[in-house]
Short mmCIF file of C-alpha atoms and ligand atoms in Angstrom, two decimals:
data_model
loop_
_atom_site.label_atom_id
_atom_site.label_comp_id
_atom_site.label_asym_id
_atom_site.label_seq_id
_atom_site.Cartn_x
_atom_site.Cartn_y
_atom_site.Cartn_z
CA MET A 1 119.72 47.30 -30.87
CA SER A 2 122.70 46.55 -28.37
CA SER A 3 123.83 42.49 -28.59
CA SER A 4 123.10 41.99 -24.77
CA PRO A 5 121.16 44.73 -22.93
CA ASP A 6 121.96 44.90 -19.34
CA ILE A 7 118.99 44.19 -17.15
CA GLU A 8 120.33 45.47 -13.93
CA THR A 9 120.78 48.77 -15.52
CA GLY A 10 117.10 48.91 -16.75
CA ARG A 11 116.36 47.90 -13.23
CA ARG A 12 118.09 50.62 -11.70
CA LYS A 13 116.53 52.96 -14.26
CA LEU A 14 113.12 51.82 -13.55
CA ALA A 15 113.87 52.11 -9.59
CA TRP A 16 114.99 55.49 -9.74
CA ALA A 17 111.83 56.36 -12.01
CA ARG A 18 109.47 54.41 -9.63
CA ALA A 19 110.94 56.49 -6.72
CA HIS A 20 109.99 59.73 -8.49
CA MET A 21 106.66 58.78 -9.57
CA PRO A 22 104.37 59.40 -6.21
CA VAL A 23 101.13 59.63 -8.39
CA HIS A 24 101.96 56.00 -9.76
CA ALA A 25 102.57 54.82 -6.16
CA GLU A 26 99.30 56.28 -5.17
CA LEU A 27 97.49 54.43 -8.14
CA ARG A 28 99.12 51.08 -7.23
CA ARG A 29 97.95 51.38 -3.67
CA ARG A 30 94.26 52.26 -4.75
CA TYR A 31 94.18 49.75 -7.49
CA GLY A 32 96.87 47.00 -6.62
CA GLU A 33 93.91 44.96 -4.37
CA THR A 34 90.87 45.74 -6.32
CA ARG A 35 92.80 44.95 -9.73
CA PRO A 36 90.11 46.61 -11.95
CA PHE A 37 91.94 45.51 -15.21
CA ALA A 38 91.84 42.00 -14.33
CA GLY A 39 91.26 39.60 -17.29
CA LEU A 40 92.21 42.47 -19.82
CA THR A 41 95.06 42.69 -22.33
CA ILE A 42 96.46 46.29 -22.47
CA ALA A 43 98.81 47.25 -25.19
CA VAL A 44 100.85 50.27 -24.45
CA CYS A 45 102.90 51.73 -27.34
CA SER A 46 105.04 54.53 -26.42
CA HIS A 47 108.71 55.46 -25.88
CA ILE A 48 109.86 52.57 -24.01
CA GLU A 49 112.01 54.19 -21.50
CA ALA A 50 112.02 54.03 -17.46
CA LYS A 51 108.81 56.25 -16.60
CA THR A 52 106.78 54.46 -19.42
CA GLY A 53 108.15 51.23 -17.80
CA VAL A 54 106.68 52.37 -14.35
CA PHE A 55 103.44 53.06 -16.22
CA VAL A 56 103.47 49.48 -17.60
CA GLU A 57 104.17 47.82 -13.96
CA THR A 58 101.28 49.94 -12.48
CA LEU A 59 98.87 48.41 -15.42
CA ALA A 60 99.91 45.12 -14.62
CA ALA A 61 99.56 45.86 -10.90
CA ALA A 62 96.06 46.61 -11.33
CA GLY A 63 95.53 43.30 -13.10
CA ALA A 64 96.21 43.73 -16.70
CA GLU A 65 98.30 41.60 -18.90
CA VAL A 66 100.37 44.05 -20.56
CA VAL A 67 102.08 44.12 -23.87
CA PHE A 68 104.22 47.18 -24.86
CA THR A 69 105.80 48.03 -27.97
CA GLY A 70 107.81 51.36 -29.14
CA SER A 71 106.16 54.26 -30.86
CA GLU A 72 109.18 55.64 -32.54
CA PRO A 73 112.15 53.93 -34.09
CA GLY A 74 114.64 55.86 -31.87
CA SER A 75 113.52 56.36 -28.38
CA SER A 76 113.14 53.10 -26.62
CA GLN A 77 116.00 51.83 -24.39
CA ASP A 78 117.04 48.15 -24.48
CA ASP A 79 117.86 47.64 -21.11
CA VAL A 80 114.65 48.97 -19.67
CA VAL A 81 112.86 46.77 -22.37
CA ALA A 82 114.79 43.96 -21.02
CA ALA A 83 113.98 44.41 -17.17
CA LEU A 84 110.24 44.92 -17.87
CA ASN A 85 110.09 41.52 -20.09
CA ALA A 86 111.65 39.77 -17.02
CA GLN A 87 108.62 40.83 -14.78
CA ASP A 88 105.49 38.59 -14.93
CA GLY A 89 102.38 39.77 -16.60
CA ILE A 90 104.24 41.82 -18.96
CA SER A 91 105.76 41.27 -22.31
CA GLY A 92 107.06 43.60 -24.97
CA TYR A 93 108.33 44.07 -28.17
CA ALA A 94 110.78 47.34 -28.69
CA GLU A 95 114.37 47.95 -29.69
CA ARG A 96 116.41 51.00 -29.75
CA GLY A 97 117.30 52.52 -33.37
CA VAL A 98 115.37 50.42 -35.71
CA SER A 99 114.08 50.83 -39.29
CA GLU A 100 110.50 51.87 -40.00
CA GLU A 101 109.99 48.11 -41.36
CA ARG A 102 111.17 46.36 -38.29
CA LEU A 103 108.86 49.05 -36.38
CA LEU A 104 106.11 47.55 -38.18
CA GLU A 105 107.11 43.99 -37.37
CA LEU A 106 107.23 44.91 -33.74
CA HIS A 107 103.93 46.36 -33.68
CA LEU A 108 102.38 43.37 -35.48
CA ALA A 109 103.92 41.08 -33.05
CA ALA A 110 102.34 43.29 -30.13
CA LEU A 111 98.73 43.11 -31.70
CA GLU A 112 99.18 39.23 -31.99
CA HIS A 113 98.27 39.65 -28.23
CA GLY A 114 94.48 40.85 -29.44
CA PRO A 115 94.51 43.72 -26.95
CA ASP A 116 91.15 44.78 -25.27
CA LEU A 117 92.62 48.43 -24.90
CA ILE A 118 95.32 50.30 -26.57
CA LEU A 119 97.25 53.05 -24.72
CA ASP A 120 98.68 54.74 -27.91
CA ASP A 121 101.14 57.33 -28.80
CA ALA A 122 100.65 59.24 -32.03
CA ALA A 123 98.02 56.45 -32.91
CA GLU A 124 100.85 54.00 -34.19
CA LEU A 125 99.46 50.88 -32.98
CA THR A 126 95.88 51.75 -33.64
CA ALA A 127 96.53 52.97 -37.13
CA CYS A 128 98.31 49.78 -37.77
CA LEU A 129 95.22 47.74 -36.17
CA VAL A 130 92.79 49.59 -38.49
CA HIS A 131 94.78 49.14 -41.72
CA ARG A 132 96.37 45.82 -41.24
CA ARG A 133 94.68 43.54 -38.60
CA PRO A 134 90.96 44.78 -39.16
CA GLU A 135 90.09 41.14 -37.93
CA LEU A 136 91.23 41.94 -34.42
CA LEU A 137 89.21 44.97 -34.37
CA GLN A 138 86.30 43.24 -33.08
CA GLY A 139 88.22 42.51 -29.58
CA LEU A 140 89.26 46.02 -29.01
CA ARG A 141 86.99 47.76 -26.23
CA GLY A 142 88.84 51.20 -27.08
CA MET A 143 92.11 53.42 -27.13
CA CYS A 144 93.39 56.21 -25.46
CA GLU A 145 95.73 58.77 -27.14
CA GLN A 146 98.52 60.66 -25.62
CA THR A 147 99.85 62.90 -27.93
CA THR A 148 98.60 66.05 -30.43
CA THR A 149 99.75 64.27 -33.59
CA GLY A 150 97.79 61.15 -32.60
CA VAL A 151 94.74 62.98 -31.73
CA GLN A 152 94.84 64.49 -35.19
CA ARG A 153 95.30 61.09 -36.72
CA MET A 154 92.51 59.72 -34.74
CA GLN A 155 90.33 62.30 -35.68
CA ALA A 156 91.29 61.97 -39.42
CA MET A 157 90.50 58.28 -39.00
CA ALA A 158 87.00 59.31 -37.52
CA ARG A 159 86.00 61.27 -40.56
CA GLU A 160 87.00 58.39 -42.96
CA GLY A 161 84.59 56.18 -40.67
CA ALA A 162 87.20 53.92 -39.63
CA VAL A 163 86.99 54.44 -35.69
CA LYS A 164 84.49 51.71 -34.84
CA PHE A 165 85.42 51.88 -31.24
CA PRO A 166 85.49 54.79 -28.56
CA ALA A 167 88.89 56.51 -28.24
CA TYR A 168 89.59 59.02 -25.40
CA ALA A 169 91.88 62.27 -26.48
CA VAL A 170 93.97 62.12 -23.34
CA ASN A 171 96.51 64.60 -24.95
CA ASP A 172 93.67 67.37 -24.80
CA THR A 173 93.22 66.95 -20.87
CA PRO A 174 94.71 69.99 -19.15
CA MET A 175 96.67 67.76 -16.81
CA LYS A 176 98.35 66.33 -19.80
CA HIS A 177 98.83 69.16 -22.69
CA GLU A 178 99.55 72.03 -20.09
CA PHE A 179 102.12 70.17 -18.19
CA ASP A 180 103.71 67.74 -20.68
CA ASN A 181 103.43 69.55 -23.75
CA ILE A 182 104.49 73.13 -22.31
CA HIS A 183 107.01 72.28 -19.56
CA GLY A 184 107.98 68.66 -20.40
CA THR A 185 108.99 69.27 -23.83
CA GLY A 186 110.30 72.89 -22.93
CA GLU A 187 112.51 71.49 -20.49
CA SER A 188 113.77 68.44 -21.91
CA SER A 189 114.11 69.48 -25.74
CA LEU A 190 116.45 71.86 -24.34
CA THR A 191 118.22 69.87 -21.51
CA ASN A 192 118.66 67.03 -24.40
CA LEU A 193 119.86 69.49 -27.16
CA LEU A 194 122.56 71.27 -24.82
CA LEU A 195 123.83 67.71 -23.73
CA THR A 196 123.97 66.76 -26.98
CA THR A 197 125.88 69.69 -28.42
CA ASN A 198 127.68 70.90 -25.21
CA LEU A 199 126.98 74.55 -26.82
CA LEU A 200 125.70 77.42 -24.97
CA LEU A 201 122.26 78.82 -25.23
CA ALA A 202 122.59 82.40 -23.61
CA GLY A 203 122.58 85.00 -26.49
CA LYS A 204 121.90 82.49 -29.54
CA GLN A 205 119.53 83.25 -32.03
CA VAL A 206 116.88 80.39 -31.72
CA VAL A 207 114.01 79.97 -34.11
CA VAL A 208 111.27 77.88 -32.85
CA ALA A 209 108.52 77.03 -35.35
CA GLY A 210 105.23 76.60 -34.18
CA TYR A 211 103.76 78.25 -31.39
CA GLY A 212 101.52 75.85 -29.92
CA ASP A 213 101.59 74.02 -26.64
CA CYS A 214 105.31 72.71 -27.15
CA GLY A 215 106.60 75.80 -28.85
CA GLN A 216 105.27 77.86 -26.07
CA GLY A 217 107.37 75.87 -23.71
CA ILE A 218 110.50 75.67 -25.51
CA ALA A 219 110.36 79.50 -26.53
CA HIS A 220 109.92 80.69 -23.07
CA LYS A 221 112.41 78.57 -21.27
CA ALA A 222 114.85 79.18 -24.11
CA ARG A 223 114.28 83.02 -23.39
CA ALA A 224 114.69 82.22 -19.84
CA LEU A 225 118.11 80.93 -20.43
CA GLY A 226 119.27 84.09 -22.16
CA ALA A 227 118.16 83.15 -25.97
CA GLN A 228 117.16 85.68 -28.65
CA VAL A 229 114.07 83.84 -29.78
CA THR A 230 111.92 84.01 -32.82
CA VAL A 231 108.75 82.28 -33.64
CA THR A 232 107.40 81.13 -36.85
CA GLU A 233 103.67 80.34 -37.28
CA ILE A 234 100.88 79.79 -39.83
CA GLU A 235 97.96 80.43 -37.82
CA PRO A 236 97.33 84.19 -37.14
CA ARG A 237 96.03 84.18 -33.27
CA GLN A 238 99.13 81.96 -32.36
CA ALA A 239 101.39 84.47 -34.12
CA LEU A 240 99.74 87.03 -32.31
CA ARG A 241 100.11 85.27 -28.93
CA ALA A 242 103.92 85.15 -29.69
CA HIS A 243 104.32 88.68 -30.68
CA MET A 244 102.39 89.86 -27.29
CA ALA A 245 104.57 87.55 -25.23
CA GLY A 246 107.55 89.66 -26.59
CA PHE A 247 108.97 87.06 -29.30
CA ARG A 248 110.12 88.61 -32.71
CA VAL A 249 107.48 86.71 -35.20
CA THR A 250 108.49 86.21 -38.96
CA ALA A 251 108.33 83.74 -41.58
CA MET A 252 110.63 81.05 -41.84
CA ALA A 253 111.97 82.05 -44.91
CA GLU A 254 113.47 85.50 -43.25
CA ALA A 255 114.29 83.67 -39.98
CA ALA A 256 116.20 80.99 -41.88
CA ALA A 257 118.91 83.76 -42.60
CA TRP A 258 119.78 84.70 -38.92
CA GLY A 259 118.79 81.75 -36.79
CA GLU A 260 121.71 79.63 -35.00
CA ILE A 261 119.34 77.29 -33.68
CA PHE A 262 116.15 75.80 -35.17
CA ILE A 263 113.77 73.73 -33.31
CA THR A 264 110.58 72.65 -34.81
CA THR A 265 107.49 71.74 -33.05
CA THR A 266 104.39 71.96 -35.32
CA GLY A 267 103.33 68.42 -35.76
CA ASN A 268 103.53 69.09 -39.45
CA ARG A 269 105.87 68.22 -42.43
CA GLU A 270 108.67 70.11 -44.32
CA VAL A 271 108.78 73.34 -42.13
CA ILE A 272 112.26 73.76 -42.65
CA ARG A 273 113.06 72.88 -46.32
CA ALA A 274 115.58 73.48 -49.26
CA GLU A 275 114.73 76.90 -49.85
CA HIS A 276 115.38 77.65 -46.10
CA PHE A 277 118.61 75.54 -45.98
CA GLU A 278 119.80 77.56 -49.01
CA ARG A 279 119.77 80.73 -46.78
CA MET A 280 121.14 79.58 -43.44
CA ARG A 281 124.23 80.33 -41.79
CA ASP A 282 127.49 78.07 -41.69
CA GLY A 283 127.06 75.95 -38.58
CA ALA A 284 123.40 76.40 -37.96
CA LEU A 285 121.68 73.43 -35.72
CA LEU A 286 118.37 71.88 -36.61
CA ALA A 287 116.40 70.11 -34.16
CA ASN A 288 112.89 68.72 -33.87
CA ALA A 289 110.47 68.13 -30.98
CA GLY A 290 107.61 67.26 -32.88
CA HIS A 291 106.17 63.63 -33.09
CA PHE A 292 107.48 62.60 -36.47
CA ASN A 293 110.79 63.25 -38.39
CA VAL A 294 109.22 65.04 -41.32
CA GLU A 295 109.30 68.61 -39.85
CA ILE A 296 112.90 69.13 -41.07
CA ASP A 297 113.09 68.24 -44.80
CA ALA A 298 116.02 65.76 -44.22
CA ARG A 299 116.01 64.20 -47.47
CA ALA A 300 116.18 67.53 -49.40
CA LEU A 301 119.20 68.19 -46.91
CA ALA A 302 120.69 65.03 -48.03
CA GLU A 303 120.46 65.73 -51.81
CA MET A 304 121.93 69.29 -51.39
CA ALA A 305 124.99 67.79 -49.64
CA VAL A 306 128.33 67.17 -51.21
CA ALA A 307 129.31 65.43 -47.77
CA ARG A 308 128.01 64.42 -44.61
CA GLU A 309 129.61 62.84 -41.49
CA GLU A 310 128.76 62.39 -37.84
CA VAL A 311 130.53 65.14 -36.05
CA ARG A 312 129.40 64.26 -32.56
CA PRO A 313 127.26 61.30 -31.39
CA GLY A 314 123.69 62.44 -32.29
CA ILE A 315 124.90 65.15 -34.61
CA GLU A 316 125.57 64.79 -38.40
CA ALA A 317 127.04 67.63 -40.42
CA PHE A 318 125.56 68.17 -43.98
CA ARG A 319 128.13 70.36 -46.14
CA LEU A 320 126.66 72.13 -48.99
CA ASN A 321 128.73 72.93 -52.19
CA ASP A 322 129.20 76.69 -51.11
CA GLY A 323 131.34 75.12 -48.14
CA ARG A 324 128.47 75.78 -45.48
CA GLU A 325 127.90 73.00 -42.83
CA LEU A 326 124.38 72.63 -41.49
CA HIS A 327 124.16 70.41 -38.23
CA LEU A 328 120.98 67.88 -38.10
CA VAL A 329 120.46 66.43 -34.65
CA ALA A 330 119.12 62.87 -34.10
CA GLU A 331 118.40 62.60 -37.89
CA GLY A 332 115.29 64.91 -37.05
CA ARG A 333 113.59 62.83 -34.76
CA LEU A 334 112.31 63.79 -31.22
CA VAL A 335 115.31 65.74 -29.69
CA ASN A 336 114.33 65.02 -26.31
CA LEU A 337 113.98 61.25 -26.77
CA ALA A 338 116.13 60.13 -29.55
CA THR A 339 119.61 61.56 -29.19
CA PRO A 340 122.23 59.26 -27.83
CA THR A 341 121.85 60.22 -24.00
CA ALA A 342 118.21 61.40 -24.14
CA MET A 343 116.06 60.53 -21.56
CA GLY A 344 112.72 62.14 -22.53
CA HIS A 345 110.63 64.18 -20.31
CA PRO A 346 111.21 64.91 -16.73
CA VAL A 347 110.01 62.01 -14.28
CA GLU A 348 107.46 64.33 -12.54
CA VAL A 349 105.92 65.16 -15.74
CA MET A 350 105.26 61.72 -16.78
CA ASP A 351 103.84 60.54 -13.61
CA GLN A 352 101.11 62.83 -14.37
CA THR A 353 100.89 62.20 -18.05
CA PHE A 354 100.87 58.40 -17.69
CA ALA A 355 98.49 58.89 -14.84
CA MET A 356 95.97 60.60 -17.24
CA GLN A 357 96.39 57.56 -19.51
CA PHE A 358 95.61 55.03 -16.45
CA MET A 359 92.60 56.91 -15.10
CA ALA A 360 91.17 57.73 -18.72
CA ALA A 361 91.75 53.98 -19.56
CA LEU A 362 89.73 52.67 -16.45
CA HIS A 363 87.09 55.29 -17.11
CA LEU A 364 86.83 54.16 -20.92
CA TYR A 365 86.68 50.27 -19.82
CA GLN A 366 84.02 50.89 -17.20
CA HIS A 367 81.92 53.12 -19.62
CA ALA A 368 82.57 51.42 -22.67
CA ASP A 369 79.08 50.33 -23.32
CA GLU A 370 77.84 53.96 -23.10
CA LEU A 371 80.45 55.54 -25.40
CA THR A 372 79.86 55.76 -29.09
CA PRO A 373 82.47 54.85 -31.53
CA GLY A 374 84.56 57.83 -32.26
CA VAL A 375 86.89 60.36 -30.52
CA HIS A 376 85.82 61.91 -27.35
CA ALA A 377 87.16 64.22 -24.76
CA VAL A 378 88.14 62.60 -21.33
CA PRO A 379 85.47 63.52 -18.85
CA ASP A 380 86.59 66.35 -16.68
CA LEU A 381 86.26 64.66 -13.47
CA VAL A 382 89.17 62.12 -14.58
CA ASP A 383 91.30 65.12 -15.21
CA ARG A 384 90.29 66.74 -11.71
CA GLN A 385 90.93 63.34 -9.95
CA VAL A 386 94.27 63.40 -11.28
CA ALA A 387 95.03 66.89 -10.40
CA GLU A 388 93.82 66.25 -6.97
CA ILE A 389 96.20 62.98 -6.44
CA LYS A 390 99.01 65.20 -7.70
CA LEU A 391 98.46 67.90 -5.27
CA GLN A 392 98.10 65.59 -2.32
CA THR A 393 101.55 63.93 -3.33
CA LEU A 394 102.88 67.53 -3.32
CA GLY A 395 101.67 68.03 0.04
CA ILE A 396 99.68 71.18 -1.31
CA GLY A 397 96.29 72.09 0.32
CA ILE A 398 93.85 74.20 -1.60
CA ASP A 399 90.54 76.15 -0.43
CA ALA A 400 86.97 74.70 -0.97
CA LEU A 401 84.09 76.98 -1.86
CA THR A 402 81.71 77.89 0.97
CA GLU A 403 78.08 77.58 0.44
CA SER A 404 77.24 81.02 0.05
CA GLN A 405 80.22 81.14 -2.63
CA GLN A 406 78.64 78.35 -4.62
CA ARG A 407 75.36 79.87 -4.37
CA PHE A 408 76.72 83.39 -5.48
CA LEU A 409 78.44 81.74 -8.44
CA ASP A 410 74.93 79.82 -9.36
CA THR A 411 72.85 82.78 -9.27
CA TRP A 412 72.16 85.83 -11.84
CA ARG A 413 69.62 87.91 -9.63
CA VAL A 414 71.60 90.88 -8.41
CA GLU A 415 69.57 90.89 -5.21
CA GLU A 416 70.68 87.26 -4.54
CA ILE A 417 74.49 88.17 -5.52
CA LYS A 418 74.60 91.24 -3.05
CA GLY A 419 72.60 89.56 -0.54
P1 NAD B 1 99.90 72.24 -31.30
O1 NAD B 1 98.72 72.01 -32.16
O2 NAD B 1 99.62 72.76 -30.03
O3 NAD B 1 101.00 73.29 -31.76
C1 NAD B 1 101.47 73.30 -33.18
C2 NAD B 1 101.48 74.63 -33.72
O4 NAD B 1 102.09 74.52 -34.98
C3 NAD B 1 100.20 75.54 -34.03
O5 NAD B 1 100.04 76.40 -33.34
C4 NAD B 1 100.24 75.51 -35.27
O6 NAD B 1 99.52 76.76 -36.14
C5 NAD B 1 101.88 75.40 -35.75
N1 NAD B 1 102.25 74.98 -37.29
C6 NAD B 1 101.72 74.26 -37.86
N2 NAD B 1 102.20 74.08 -39.15
C7 NAD B 1 103.08 75.09 -38.99
C8 NAD B 1 104.22 75.60 -40.00
N3 NAD B 1 104.25 74.89 -41.21
N4 NAD B 1 104.91 76.59 -39.39
C9 NAD B 1 104.97 76.81 -38.44
N5 NAD B 1 103.77 76.79 -37.51
C10 NAD B 1 103.07 75.77 -37.87
O7 NAD B 1 100.50 70.94 -30.99
P2 NAD B 1 101.55 70.68 -29.78
O8 NAD B 1 100.97 70.06 -28.56
O9 NAD B 1 102.41 72.01 -29.70
O10 NAD B 1 102.55 69.43 -30.72
C11 NAD B 1 103.36 69.73 -31.56
C12 NAD B 1 103.91 68.28 -31.85
O11 NAD B 1 104.75 68.00 -30.82
C13 NAD B 1 103.11 67.31 -32.01
O12 NAD B 1 103.53 66.36 -33.13
C14 NAD B 1 103.22 66.38 -30.61
O13 NAD B 1 102.46 65.22 -30.94
C15 NAD B 1 104.40 66.52 -30.61
N6 NAD B 1 104.59 66.45 -29.07
C16 NAD B 1 106.10 66.06 -28.67
C17 NAD B 1 106.38 65.94 -27.34
C18 NAD B 1 107.77 65.46 -27.14
O14 NAD B 1 108.03 64.95 -26.01
N7 NAD B 1 108.85 65.93 -27.83
C19 NAD B 1 105.48 66.31 -26.40
C20 NAD B 1 104.35 66.67 -26.57
C21 NAD B 1 103.78 66.64 -27.94
N1 RBV B 2 106.91 61.56 -24.08
N2 RBV B 2 107.32 60.67 -23.34
C1 RBV B 2 108.54 60.91 -22.77
N3 RBV B 2 108.80 58.61 -21.61
O1 RBV B 2 110.16 60.50 -21.40
N4 RBV B 2 108.78 62.00 -23.12
C2 RBV B 2 107.78 62.75 -23.72
C3 RBV B 2 109.16 59.96 -21.98
C4 RBV B 2 105.75 61.67 -24.84
C5 RBV B 2 104.88 63.06 -24.71
O2 RBV B 2 104.01 62.43 -23.77
C6 RBV B 2 104.33 63.15 -25.96
O3 RBV B 2 102.76 63.68 -26.05
C7 RBV B 2 104.88 62.03 -26.74
O4 RBV B 2 105.74 61.65 -26.12
C8 RBV B 2 105.05 62.35 -28.24
O5 RBV B 2 105.57 61.10 -28.78
#
C-alpha cells in the first residue's frame, strides 16, 4: 500500500469513470429519490478501482450503507479507496498489493458491518462469511455473484448444503458474460499485456488456454491484431468450436514448445505446469486472465529456477538451469487488473456489468421472501431491463413485434401461420 494515497487523483479517476457510465447515471436518476435500498447495509467485494467506485456510489445514492472490500490482493487502487472512504454512507477495507492473510483481515473487517446483501466477486466475501463468521449469516438476505469462478464456488457450496440464503448467478446473464467476459476480458487482457511488455502482438505465436467466454474474446481479438493463435481445451465441444473458428487446437504439451505468449483463462489450476515449462522457448511470456493466480503453476516455476529477477515493472524473469528465461506477468494474477498500470475492463463494459449487479440485487431484495435458499438464475426480465437502458443510452432504437407477428410466433397451426 502506498503510504499516503492521493485522494484528489482518486476523485479524478472516479469523475472520469462516472462521466462514461451513462447506465449508472440513469440508475441514480431512477433510484436516487425513491432510495429502495434505504436501511440496508450492502457489502461490495470486487476490484476496488474507479468503475467499481461508481457502482458503490450508485448503491449509496439508492439509499444503502455501503461497505466495500477487495476481491483480489493485487487489483485495488489506494487513491480510489481513499476517495470513496471520504464519502458519506460509504466505508471500506481495501489495499493494493496485500498478502492473502491481510486480504482475509480486510474481509473480516467488512463483515463486521453485518451486511444484508453481499455483491461478490469469486464468492470471496460470501465464502469467508460462511466458513468464518457463520453467526452473522442470519442477517444475510442474499448475495449476487459477478464472475464464473464465483458461480462455480457458490454451486459447490450449495451442493454441500452451505447456502442457506438465495444467491443470484449474475455472471450467467447474457448482459454480463456475453459482454464483460468476451469483450471486456478480450480487450483489457491484451491492452494491459501489451502496455506491460511494450511488445508487438502481430505475428506472434499466442496460446490461449480455455475457449470459454474469456478465451474466445482473447483468441479472436489477438487474431484480429495479427497474432497466430492456438487454443488448448479439455472440453470436446469447446475444442471443436475453436477449430471451426479457424484456430489451431492442440494439447498444452505440444503448444508449450512453440508459444511465445501464453494466456490462461480456464478458471482451473495448474493449466501450465512444470512439464510445460520444460519445453518452452527462451523468453516465453506467461500471463493469466482467470480469477485466481493458480492457472500458471508459479510455485513449480520458482522451484525450477536457478535465478529470478524483476526485468520490468510487473514482469519477473525465471532463469532455468539450461539458460532459458521464462517471463511471468503480474505473478500470474489477473493480467488486466494486477499489472502496475492495469486499469481493468473498459469503462462501458463495467457500466453494464455493475448495472446487472445493481438490478439483480434490487430484484433479490424485493423478492427475497419468495426465493428458496440456493443459487438461482437472474430472471430474464432484469437482464432485458438493463439491455433496454443500455440501448437508450446509446441512442439506438429497435423494432417492436406487431400483433400479427406475435400471433405468428405463438401459433403452430399452418392455416393461422399462412393466414
Ligand atoms: P468458461 O467456463 O466460459 O470457460 C472456461 C473454459 O476453460 C471452459 O471451456 C473449460 O472447458 C476450459 N478449461 C478448463 N480447464 C482447462 C484446462 N486444464 N485446459 C484448457 N482448458 C480448460 O469461463 P469464463 O467465463 O471464460 O471464465 C474463465 C475465468 O476467467 C474464470 O476464473 C472467471 O471468473 C474469470 N474471469 C476473469 C475476467 C477478468 O477480468 N480477467 C472476466 C471474466 C471472468
Ligand atoms: N472486472 N472488474 C474489472 N473493475 O475494472 N475488470 C474486470 C474492473 C471483473 C469482471 O466482471 C470479472 O467477472 C471479475 O472481474 C473477475 O474477478
